[in-house]
Structures are given as C-alpha cells and as structure tokens.
XYZ file of C-alpha atoms in Angstrom:
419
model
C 0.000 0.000 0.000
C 3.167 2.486 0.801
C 4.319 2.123 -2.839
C 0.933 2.491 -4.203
C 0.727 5.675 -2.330
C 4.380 6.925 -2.987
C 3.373 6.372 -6.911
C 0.366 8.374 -6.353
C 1.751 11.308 -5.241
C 4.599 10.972 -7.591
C 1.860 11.047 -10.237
C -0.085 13.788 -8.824
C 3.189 16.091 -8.706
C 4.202 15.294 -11.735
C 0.436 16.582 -13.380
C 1.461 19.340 -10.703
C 4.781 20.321 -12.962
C 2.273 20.548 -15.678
C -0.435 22.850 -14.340
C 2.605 25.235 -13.084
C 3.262 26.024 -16.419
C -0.294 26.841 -17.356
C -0.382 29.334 -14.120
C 3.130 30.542 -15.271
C 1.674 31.431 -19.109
C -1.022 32.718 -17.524
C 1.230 35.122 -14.930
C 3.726 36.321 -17.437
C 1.206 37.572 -19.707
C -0.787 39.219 -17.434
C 2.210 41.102 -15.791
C 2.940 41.705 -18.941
C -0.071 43.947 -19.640
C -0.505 44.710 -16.064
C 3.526 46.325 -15.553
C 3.063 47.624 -19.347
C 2.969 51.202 -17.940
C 6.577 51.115 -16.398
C 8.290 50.707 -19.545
C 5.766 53.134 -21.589
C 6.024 55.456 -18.430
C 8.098 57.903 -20.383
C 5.879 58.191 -23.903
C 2.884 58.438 -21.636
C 4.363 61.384 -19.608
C 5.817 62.840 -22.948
C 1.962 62.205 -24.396
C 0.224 63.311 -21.415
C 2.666 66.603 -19.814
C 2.980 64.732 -16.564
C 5.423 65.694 -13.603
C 7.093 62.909 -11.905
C 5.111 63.271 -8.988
C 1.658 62.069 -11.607
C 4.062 59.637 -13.170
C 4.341 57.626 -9.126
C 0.489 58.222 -9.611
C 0.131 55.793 -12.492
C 1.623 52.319 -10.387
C 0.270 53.718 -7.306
C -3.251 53.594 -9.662
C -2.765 50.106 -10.275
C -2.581 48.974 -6.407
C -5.219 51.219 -5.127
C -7.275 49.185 -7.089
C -5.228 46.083 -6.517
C -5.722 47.071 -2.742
C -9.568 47.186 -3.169
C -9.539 43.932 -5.244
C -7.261 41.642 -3.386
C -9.759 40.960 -0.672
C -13.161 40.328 -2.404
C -10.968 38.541 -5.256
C -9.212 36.139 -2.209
C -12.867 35.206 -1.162
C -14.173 34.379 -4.944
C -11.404 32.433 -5.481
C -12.110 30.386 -2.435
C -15.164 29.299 -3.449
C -14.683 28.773 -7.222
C -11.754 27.526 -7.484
C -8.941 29.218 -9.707
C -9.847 27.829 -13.024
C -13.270 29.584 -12.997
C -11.215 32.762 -12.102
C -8.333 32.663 -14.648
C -10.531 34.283 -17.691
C -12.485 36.146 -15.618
C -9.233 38.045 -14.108
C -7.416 37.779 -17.462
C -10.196 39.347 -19.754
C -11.277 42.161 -17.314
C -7.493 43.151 -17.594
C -7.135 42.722 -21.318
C -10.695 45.192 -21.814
C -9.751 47.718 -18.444
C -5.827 48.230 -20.381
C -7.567 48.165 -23.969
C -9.358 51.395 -22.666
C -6.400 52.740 -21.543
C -5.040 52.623 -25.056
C -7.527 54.641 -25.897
C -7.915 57.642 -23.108
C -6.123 61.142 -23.310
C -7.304 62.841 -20.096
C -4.855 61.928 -16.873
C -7.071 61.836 -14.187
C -9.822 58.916 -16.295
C -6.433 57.463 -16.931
C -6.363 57.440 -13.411
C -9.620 55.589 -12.851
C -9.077 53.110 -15.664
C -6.030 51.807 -14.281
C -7.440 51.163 -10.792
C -9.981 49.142 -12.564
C -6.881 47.019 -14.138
C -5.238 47.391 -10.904
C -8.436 45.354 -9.382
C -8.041 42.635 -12.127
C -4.212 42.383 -11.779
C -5.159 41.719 -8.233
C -7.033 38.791 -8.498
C -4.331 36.852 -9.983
C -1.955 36.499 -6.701
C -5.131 34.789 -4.674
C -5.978 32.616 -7.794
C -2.564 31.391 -9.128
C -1.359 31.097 -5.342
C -4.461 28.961 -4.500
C -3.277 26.750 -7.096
C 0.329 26.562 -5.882
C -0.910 25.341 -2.491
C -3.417 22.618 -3.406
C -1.133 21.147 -6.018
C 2.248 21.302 -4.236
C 3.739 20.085 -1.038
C 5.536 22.030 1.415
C 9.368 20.610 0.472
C 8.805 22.224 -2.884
C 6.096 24.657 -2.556
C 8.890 27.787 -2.169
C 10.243 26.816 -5.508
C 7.156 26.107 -7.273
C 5.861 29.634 -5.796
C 8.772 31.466 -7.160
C 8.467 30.134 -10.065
C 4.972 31.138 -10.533
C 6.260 34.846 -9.165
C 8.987 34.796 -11.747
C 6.126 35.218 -14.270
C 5.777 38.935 -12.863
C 8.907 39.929 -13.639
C 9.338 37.816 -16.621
C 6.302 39.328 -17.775
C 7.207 43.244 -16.742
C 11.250 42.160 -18.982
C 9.308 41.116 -21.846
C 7.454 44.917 -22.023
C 9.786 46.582 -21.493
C 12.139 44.320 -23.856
C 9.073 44.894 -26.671
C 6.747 47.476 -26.165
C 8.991 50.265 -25.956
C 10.758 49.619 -29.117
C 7.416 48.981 -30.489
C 5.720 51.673 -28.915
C 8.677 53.893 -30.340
C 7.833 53.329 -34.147
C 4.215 52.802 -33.906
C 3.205 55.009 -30.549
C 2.203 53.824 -27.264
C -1.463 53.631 -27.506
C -1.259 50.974 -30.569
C 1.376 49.099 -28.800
C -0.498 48.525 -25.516
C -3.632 47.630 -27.864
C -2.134 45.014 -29.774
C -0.858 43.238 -26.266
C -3.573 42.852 -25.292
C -5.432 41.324 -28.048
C -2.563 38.725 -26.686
C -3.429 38.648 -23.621
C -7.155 37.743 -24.230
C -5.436 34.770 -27.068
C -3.748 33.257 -24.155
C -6.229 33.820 -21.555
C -8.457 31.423 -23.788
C -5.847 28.929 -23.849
C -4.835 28.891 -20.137
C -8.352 28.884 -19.047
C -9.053 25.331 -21.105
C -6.251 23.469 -19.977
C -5.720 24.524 -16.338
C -7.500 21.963 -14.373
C -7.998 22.489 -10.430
C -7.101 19.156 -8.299
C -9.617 17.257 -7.231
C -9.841 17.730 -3.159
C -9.633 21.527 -3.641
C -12.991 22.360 -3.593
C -14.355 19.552 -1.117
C -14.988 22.015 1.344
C -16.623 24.750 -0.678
C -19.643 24.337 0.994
C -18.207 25.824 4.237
C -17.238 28.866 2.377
C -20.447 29.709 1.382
C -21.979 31.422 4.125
C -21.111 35.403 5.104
C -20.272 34.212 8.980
C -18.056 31.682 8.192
C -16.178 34.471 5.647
C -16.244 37.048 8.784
C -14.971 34.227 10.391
C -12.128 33.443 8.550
C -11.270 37.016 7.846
C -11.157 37.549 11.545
C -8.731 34.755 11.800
C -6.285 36.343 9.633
C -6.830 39.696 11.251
C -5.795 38.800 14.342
C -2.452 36.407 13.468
C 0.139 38.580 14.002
C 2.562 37.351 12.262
C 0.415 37.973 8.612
C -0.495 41.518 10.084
C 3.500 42.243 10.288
C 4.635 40.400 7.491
C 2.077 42.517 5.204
C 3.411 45.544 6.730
C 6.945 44.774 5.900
C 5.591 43.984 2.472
C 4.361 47.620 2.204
C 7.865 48.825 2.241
C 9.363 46.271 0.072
C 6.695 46.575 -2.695
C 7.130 50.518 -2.138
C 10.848 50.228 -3.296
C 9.975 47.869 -5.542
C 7.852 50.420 -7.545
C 9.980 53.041 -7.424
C 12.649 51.126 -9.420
C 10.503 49.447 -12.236
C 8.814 53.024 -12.356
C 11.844 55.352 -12.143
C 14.670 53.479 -13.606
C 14.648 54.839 -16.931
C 13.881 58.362 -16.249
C 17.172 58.080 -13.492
C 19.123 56.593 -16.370
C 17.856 58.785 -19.163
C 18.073 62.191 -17.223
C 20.777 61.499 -14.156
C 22.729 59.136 -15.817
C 22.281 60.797 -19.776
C 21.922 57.212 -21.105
C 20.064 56.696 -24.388
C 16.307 55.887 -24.165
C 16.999 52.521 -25.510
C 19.882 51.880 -22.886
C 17.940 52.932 -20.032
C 14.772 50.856 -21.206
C 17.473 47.680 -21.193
C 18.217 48.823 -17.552
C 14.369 47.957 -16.676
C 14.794 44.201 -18.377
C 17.896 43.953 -16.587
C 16.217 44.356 -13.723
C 13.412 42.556 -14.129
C 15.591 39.408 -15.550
C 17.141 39.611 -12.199
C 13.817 39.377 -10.202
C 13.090 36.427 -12.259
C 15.917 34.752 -11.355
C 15.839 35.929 -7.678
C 11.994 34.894 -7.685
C 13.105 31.127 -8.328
C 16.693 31.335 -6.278
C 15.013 32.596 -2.916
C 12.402 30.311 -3.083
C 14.695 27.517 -4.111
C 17.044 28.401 -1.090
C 14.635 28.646 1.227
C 13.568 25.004 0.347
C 16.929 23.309 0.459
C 18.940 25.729 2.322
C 16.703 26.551 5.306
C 14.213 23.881 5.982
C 10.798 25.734 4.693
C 11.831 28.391 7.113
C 11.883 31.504 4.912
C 12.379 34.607 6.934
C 16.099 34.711 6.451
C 15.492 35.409 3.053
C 13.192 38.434 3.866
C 16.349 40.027 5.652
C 18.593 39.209 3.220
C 16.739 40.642 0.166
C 15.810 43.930 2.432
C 19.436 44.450 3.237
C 20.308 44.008 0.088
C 17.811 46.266 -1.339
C 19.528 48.823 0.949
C 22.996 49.003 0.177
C 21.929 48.729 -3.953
C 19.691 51.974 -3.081
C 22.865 53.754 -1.257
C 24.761 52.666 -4.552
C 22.233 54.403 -6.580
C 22.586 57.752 -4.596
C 25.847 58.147 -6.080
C 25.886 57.591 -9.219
C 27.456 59.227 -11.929
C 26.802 59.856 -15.854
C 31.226 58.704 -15.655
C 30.350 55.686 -13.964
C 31.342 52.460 -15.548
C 28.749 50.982 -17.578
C 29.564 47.562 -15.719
C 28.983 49.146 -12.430
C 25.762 50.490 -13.428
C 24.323 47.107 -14.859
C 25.382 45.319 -11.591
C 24.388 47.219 -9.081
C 20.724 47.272 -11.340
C 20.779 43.292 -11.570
C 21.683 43.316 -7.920
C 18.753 45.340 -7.195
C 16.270 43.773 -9.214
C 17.245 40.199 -7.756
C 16.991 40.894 -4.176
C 14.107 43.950 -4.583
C 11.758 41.941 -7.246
C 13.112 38.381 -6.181
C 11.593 38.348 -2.585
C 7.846 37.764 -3.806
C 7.449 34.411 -4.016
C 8.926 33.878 -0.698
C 6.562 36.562 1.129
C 3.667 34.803 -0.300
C 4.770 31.349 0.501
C 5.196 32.575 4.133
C 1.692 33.944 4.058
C -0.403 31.091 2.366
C 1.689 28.707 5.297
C 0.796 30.646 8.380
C -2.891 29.882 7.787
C -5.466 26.875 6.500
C -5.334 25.599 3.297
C -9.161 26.541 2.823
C -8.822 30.312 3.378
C -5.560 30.937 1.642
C -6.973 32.753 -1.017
C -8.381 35.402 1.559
C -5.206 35.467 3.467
C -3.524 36.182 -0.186
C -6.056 38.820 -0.018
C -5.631 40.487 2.892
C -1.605 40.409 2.429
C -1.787 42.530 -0.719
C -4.232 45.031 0.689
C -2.167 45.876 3.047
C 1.074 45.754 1.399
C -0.644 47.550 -1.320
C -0.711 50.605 0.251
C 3.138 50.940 -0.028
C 2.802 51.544 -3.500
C -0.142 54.251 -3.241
C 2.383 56.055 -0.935
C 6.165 55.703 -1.820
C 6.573 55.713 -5.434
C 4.322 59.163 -5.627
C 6.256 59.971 -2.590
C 9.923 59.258 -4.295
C 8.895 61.112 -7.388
C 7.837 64.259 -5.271
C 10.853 64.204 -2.976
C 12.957 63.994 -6.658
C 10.983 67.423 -8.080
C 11.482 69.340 -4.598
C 14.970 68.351 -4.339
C 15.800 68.249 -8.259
C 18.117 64.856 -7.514
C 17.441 61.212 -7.858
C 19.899 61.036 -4.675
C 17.666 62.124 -2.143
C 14.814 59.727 -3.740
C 17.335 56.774 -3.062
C 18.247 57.378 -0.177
C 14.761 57.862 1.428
C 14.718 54.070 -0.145
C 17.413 52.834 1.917
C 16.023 54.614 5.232
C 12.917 52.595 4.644
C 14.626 49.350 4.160
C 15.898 49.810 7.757
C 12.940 50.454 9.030
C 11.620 47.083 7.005
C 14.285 45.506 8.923
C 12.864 46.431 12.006
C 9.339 45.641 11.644
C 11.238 41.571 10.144
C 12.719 42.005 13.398
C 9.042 41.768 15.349
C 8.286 39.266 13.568
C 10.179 36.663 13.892
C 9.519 37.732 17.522
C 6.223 36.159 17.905
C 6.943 32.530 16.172
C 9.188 30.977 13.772
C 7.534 30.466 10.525
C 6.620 27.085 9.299
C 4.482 25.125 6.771
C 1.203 24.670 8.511
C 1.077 21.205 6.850
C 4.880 20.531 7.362
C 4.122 17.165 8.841
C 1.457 15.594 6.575
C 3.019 16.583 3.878
C-alpha cells in the first residue's frame, strides 16, 4: 500500500509540474499587460505633460485598485476555485488596459487603471491557490517562485518589446495590440488549467457570510500575517519606485540613451526572475521551509543597492551600473514568491486565497504612498539622490518591523508534517 501511495503522489506532482506552467503562461502575460505602464512610463508622460510626482500616480493607480480587489478577489477564489477565475481576471485586464489605449485625459487614466489594478489583483489569490493545493511544502517555495517569476518575466518582456514597439508605432497601438494577446492566451490557459480534485471539497463551508467574517477575523488577528504585510508595504514601495523610475534616473541622471535605459528595466526585471526562483529555491533546500532569512537578506540588500544608486554618476562604468541594477532587481523583485509562501503557510489551506487577499491590501498601500512619494521628494529636491536614499532609510525600518516578527513565532508550513 506504501508504494501504491508513494506512486500516487509521484503522479499527482508530476500533473502538478504541468499545471505550473499553465499558471506561469497565464502570470507572465498578465504582468505583462498589467507592468506595461513602467516601460511606456516615459511616452505616456511625454503624451500626457505629466510631472514625476503624476508619473508615481500611475503604479500607485494600479494597487489602489489592486488594494480594493485583493480581498473580495481572495474570497471568490475560495469558493470557485482558480480555473473559474483565470478568464475572468485575465479578460477584465485585457478590456480595463484596452481602454487605456484609448484615453487622453490623466485623471480617467487614473480611474481606468485602478480598474486594471483590481483585475491584476485577483491573480496572486488565484494562481497562489493553485500553488498550495497542487504542491507540497518541500517544494512549494520553488514552485511559488516560479509562478512569481512570471511577474517579472512578464514586466522584462514589455519593457524588452513594447517600448521599441511603442517607439515606431506610438504607445497607444502598442499597448492595444498586447492585449489582443493577452485575451489569445487567456483562452488557452483557461481550457487546460484543471484544479485538483480535493480543492474544492470544502466549498460548501465557504459559502456562508459568517463563516467568511470568520475566517477574515482569523487572519486579522495572526500577528505574524499583520507584520509580514506591513513589511511587504515597504518592500513593494521600493519595488515600484525602481521598475517606475529606472529609466527616467538613467535617461536624465545618468544621460543614457532611451533605448539603454529601457534595457536597464529588463535587466532588472531578468534579475527578479531569477531571484523569484533562487530565494524560493534556497529557502527550500537551504533553510528547511523556514523563509524569513530570506526576507532580511533581500531587504538588506535592497539597501545598500539603493545607497549605490545615490551616487551615481553619468562617468560611472557601464559595468557598475548594470550590476548594481541586476543586484537590485534580484533581491528587490526576487523576494515575492517567498513573502507569499510565508503567508499562504501561516494559515489553512481553505482560506488561503483570503489570506492572499488580505496580504496585498495591506502591502498595497506601499505603492499608493512611496513611489508618488519618491517622485515628489525627486521634483522638490531636483536629484534622484535624495529619492534613493529615502529608499534605503525605509529598508531599515523594514528591517525592524522583520525584526518583530520573527519575535512572535518561527515560521513554518502549517502542513509541514502531513506533507
């Protein structure tokens, strides 16, 4: 009966492999379309006569309504299941962007892009819900960040594409025509993704609005998810002031070409990719499932690359530049995967979707407050300098609040021992 059972679950990870790469399709494109605006961030501002302080409004857009989304889109997913949710998330992104391709005045750019924001949203809670249910804790972290990758893979591919393309045939066509892709794939992905078969066996128990204030009330009150999302606020903060800010720092501080500072975005951005697999991986092998050490490590990290930043110069070695960018993009964009591994372990399988949920509201609000507050602290000051350097104040402070909490437990896979 033991080998019988061993074979099973070989099987069942092995279809696991499998549906990754469905949920991985699925992620890059929508990040993709979703993190389109970083890369056409200078066109649009050219287009649109926006000061840097309105350009930190556009990502800062995109949360707010990822911040009212997570939630509601963490208890859907709960009770449908994530294939039900893939189109539904991928085609109200594909329509929300399409009319963004198509609006001149800032402030309904604005409110367009917090509708996006709200579908971008309800991918975490629906591809993470499918992490959990189809992988075991001993490789859950890498599975995760390999899911996560698809963000940045996704943001490197726009930036790689739709600026050259959005250079010869305008940014408005260029964001069109990706998402006429996005809808193509979202077709695909939703037919073949299959959810396993015990994930919904206890839908029933979702379905009432007590049990949902029940759960939600749970989550609430762990403390460790409450600090862990705060920390997140920071990180995903910083994070958004270099995909957003890069290539205005290189084009303007650092007098690179447009085309050379766009590449500075995919560099960065390749490195997330590769840091979204590496932490995840290390935390599996490296640290027994026990992933907080990572958290520090990508926040100090974060840190010194933002001090490096500060003083830069248009002399600076072109090597030094592209370094200390990959460096920064691996530990800055690489720490996802990991933060929402934590998260989806520190509470029941059943309500991970609205523990997803609640995560990314919180942390959410990081990115309504630091990128507009980076790009105003760059127009009062006139220097990138101070703008980095307020970046590595806050990573100490992220430090700190890491610091409470690993005070309250040590993090571990809540099915650690079944599994």
């Amino acid at each position: 009966m033991r080998t019988v059972n061993v074979k099973s679950k070989e099987h069942t990870l092995q279809i696991a492999w499998k549906m990754l790469i469905w949920l991985l399709l699925a992620q890059i494109m929508v990040s993709f379309v979703g993190r389109s605006l970083a890369p056409l961030t200078i066109l649009i501002g050219e287009d649109l006569s926006l000061s840097n302080t309105q350009i930190g409004l556009l990502p800062a857009a995109l949360f707010l309504g990822q911040s009212l989304a997570a939630i509601p889109s963490g208890l859907l997913v709960d009770r449908l299941g994530s294939k039900k949710q893939l189109f539904g998330t991928i085609a109200l992104l594909g329509v929300s962007f399409i009319l963004i391709s198509f609006t001149t005045q800032f402030y309904l750019l604005l409110i367009v892009v917090v509708i996006g924001g709200g579908a971008y949203a309800a991918m975490h809670p629906t591809t993470n819900r499918g992490i959990l249910y189809w992988f075991p804790q001993r490789s859950r972290g890498t599975a995760m960040g390999i899911k996560q990758m698809g963000i940045t893979a996704g943001s490197a591919l726009a930036a790689m594409f739709l600026l050259p393309l959005a250079k010869e045939l305008g940014w408005r066509p260029a964001l069109f025509i990706s998402c006429l892709v996005l809808l193509a794939v979202g077709v695909l992905v939703s037919y073949r993704y299959q959810d396993p078969a015990d994930s919904m066996a206890k839908k029933d128990a979702l379905l009432t609005k007590g049990k949902f204030q029940e759960d939600l009330r749970k989550i609430l009150q762990n403390k460790q998810v409450l600090l862990l999302s705060i920390s997140a606020m920071g990180l995903q903060g910083a994070q958004l002031c270099l995909t957003t800010y890069i290539i205005l720092f290189a084009f303007e501080k650092l007098e690179m070409t447009l085309i050379l500072a766009g590449l500075l975005l995919v560099l960065a951005e390749i490195g997330g990719s590769v840091g979204r697999v590496a932490w995840g991986t290390i935390s599996d092998k490296y640290f027994a499932g026990n992933r907080m050490i990572i958290m520090f490590i990508v926040t100090v990290l974060t840190g010194m690359c933002a001090l490096v930043c500060a003083v830069l110069l248009p002399a600076t070695p072109l090597i030094v530049v592209l370094c200390t960018v990959f460096i920064f993009g691996f530990s800055i964009s690489g720490y996802n995967g990991v933060w929402m591994t934590i998260i989806v372990e520190l509470v029941q399988k059943e309500i991970s979707g609205i523990a997803t949920g609640v995560t990314i509201t919180i942390s959410s609000w990081g990115v309504l407050i630091i990128p507009p507050l980076f790009g105003y602290i760059v127009d009062i000051s006139g220097s990138f300098s101070k703008g980095w350097l307020f970046i590595a104040s806050l990573m100490a402070v992220v430090v700190l609040l890491l610091k409470q909490t690993t005070n309250h437990t040590e993090v571990k896979g809540v099915d650690e021992v079944v599994d």
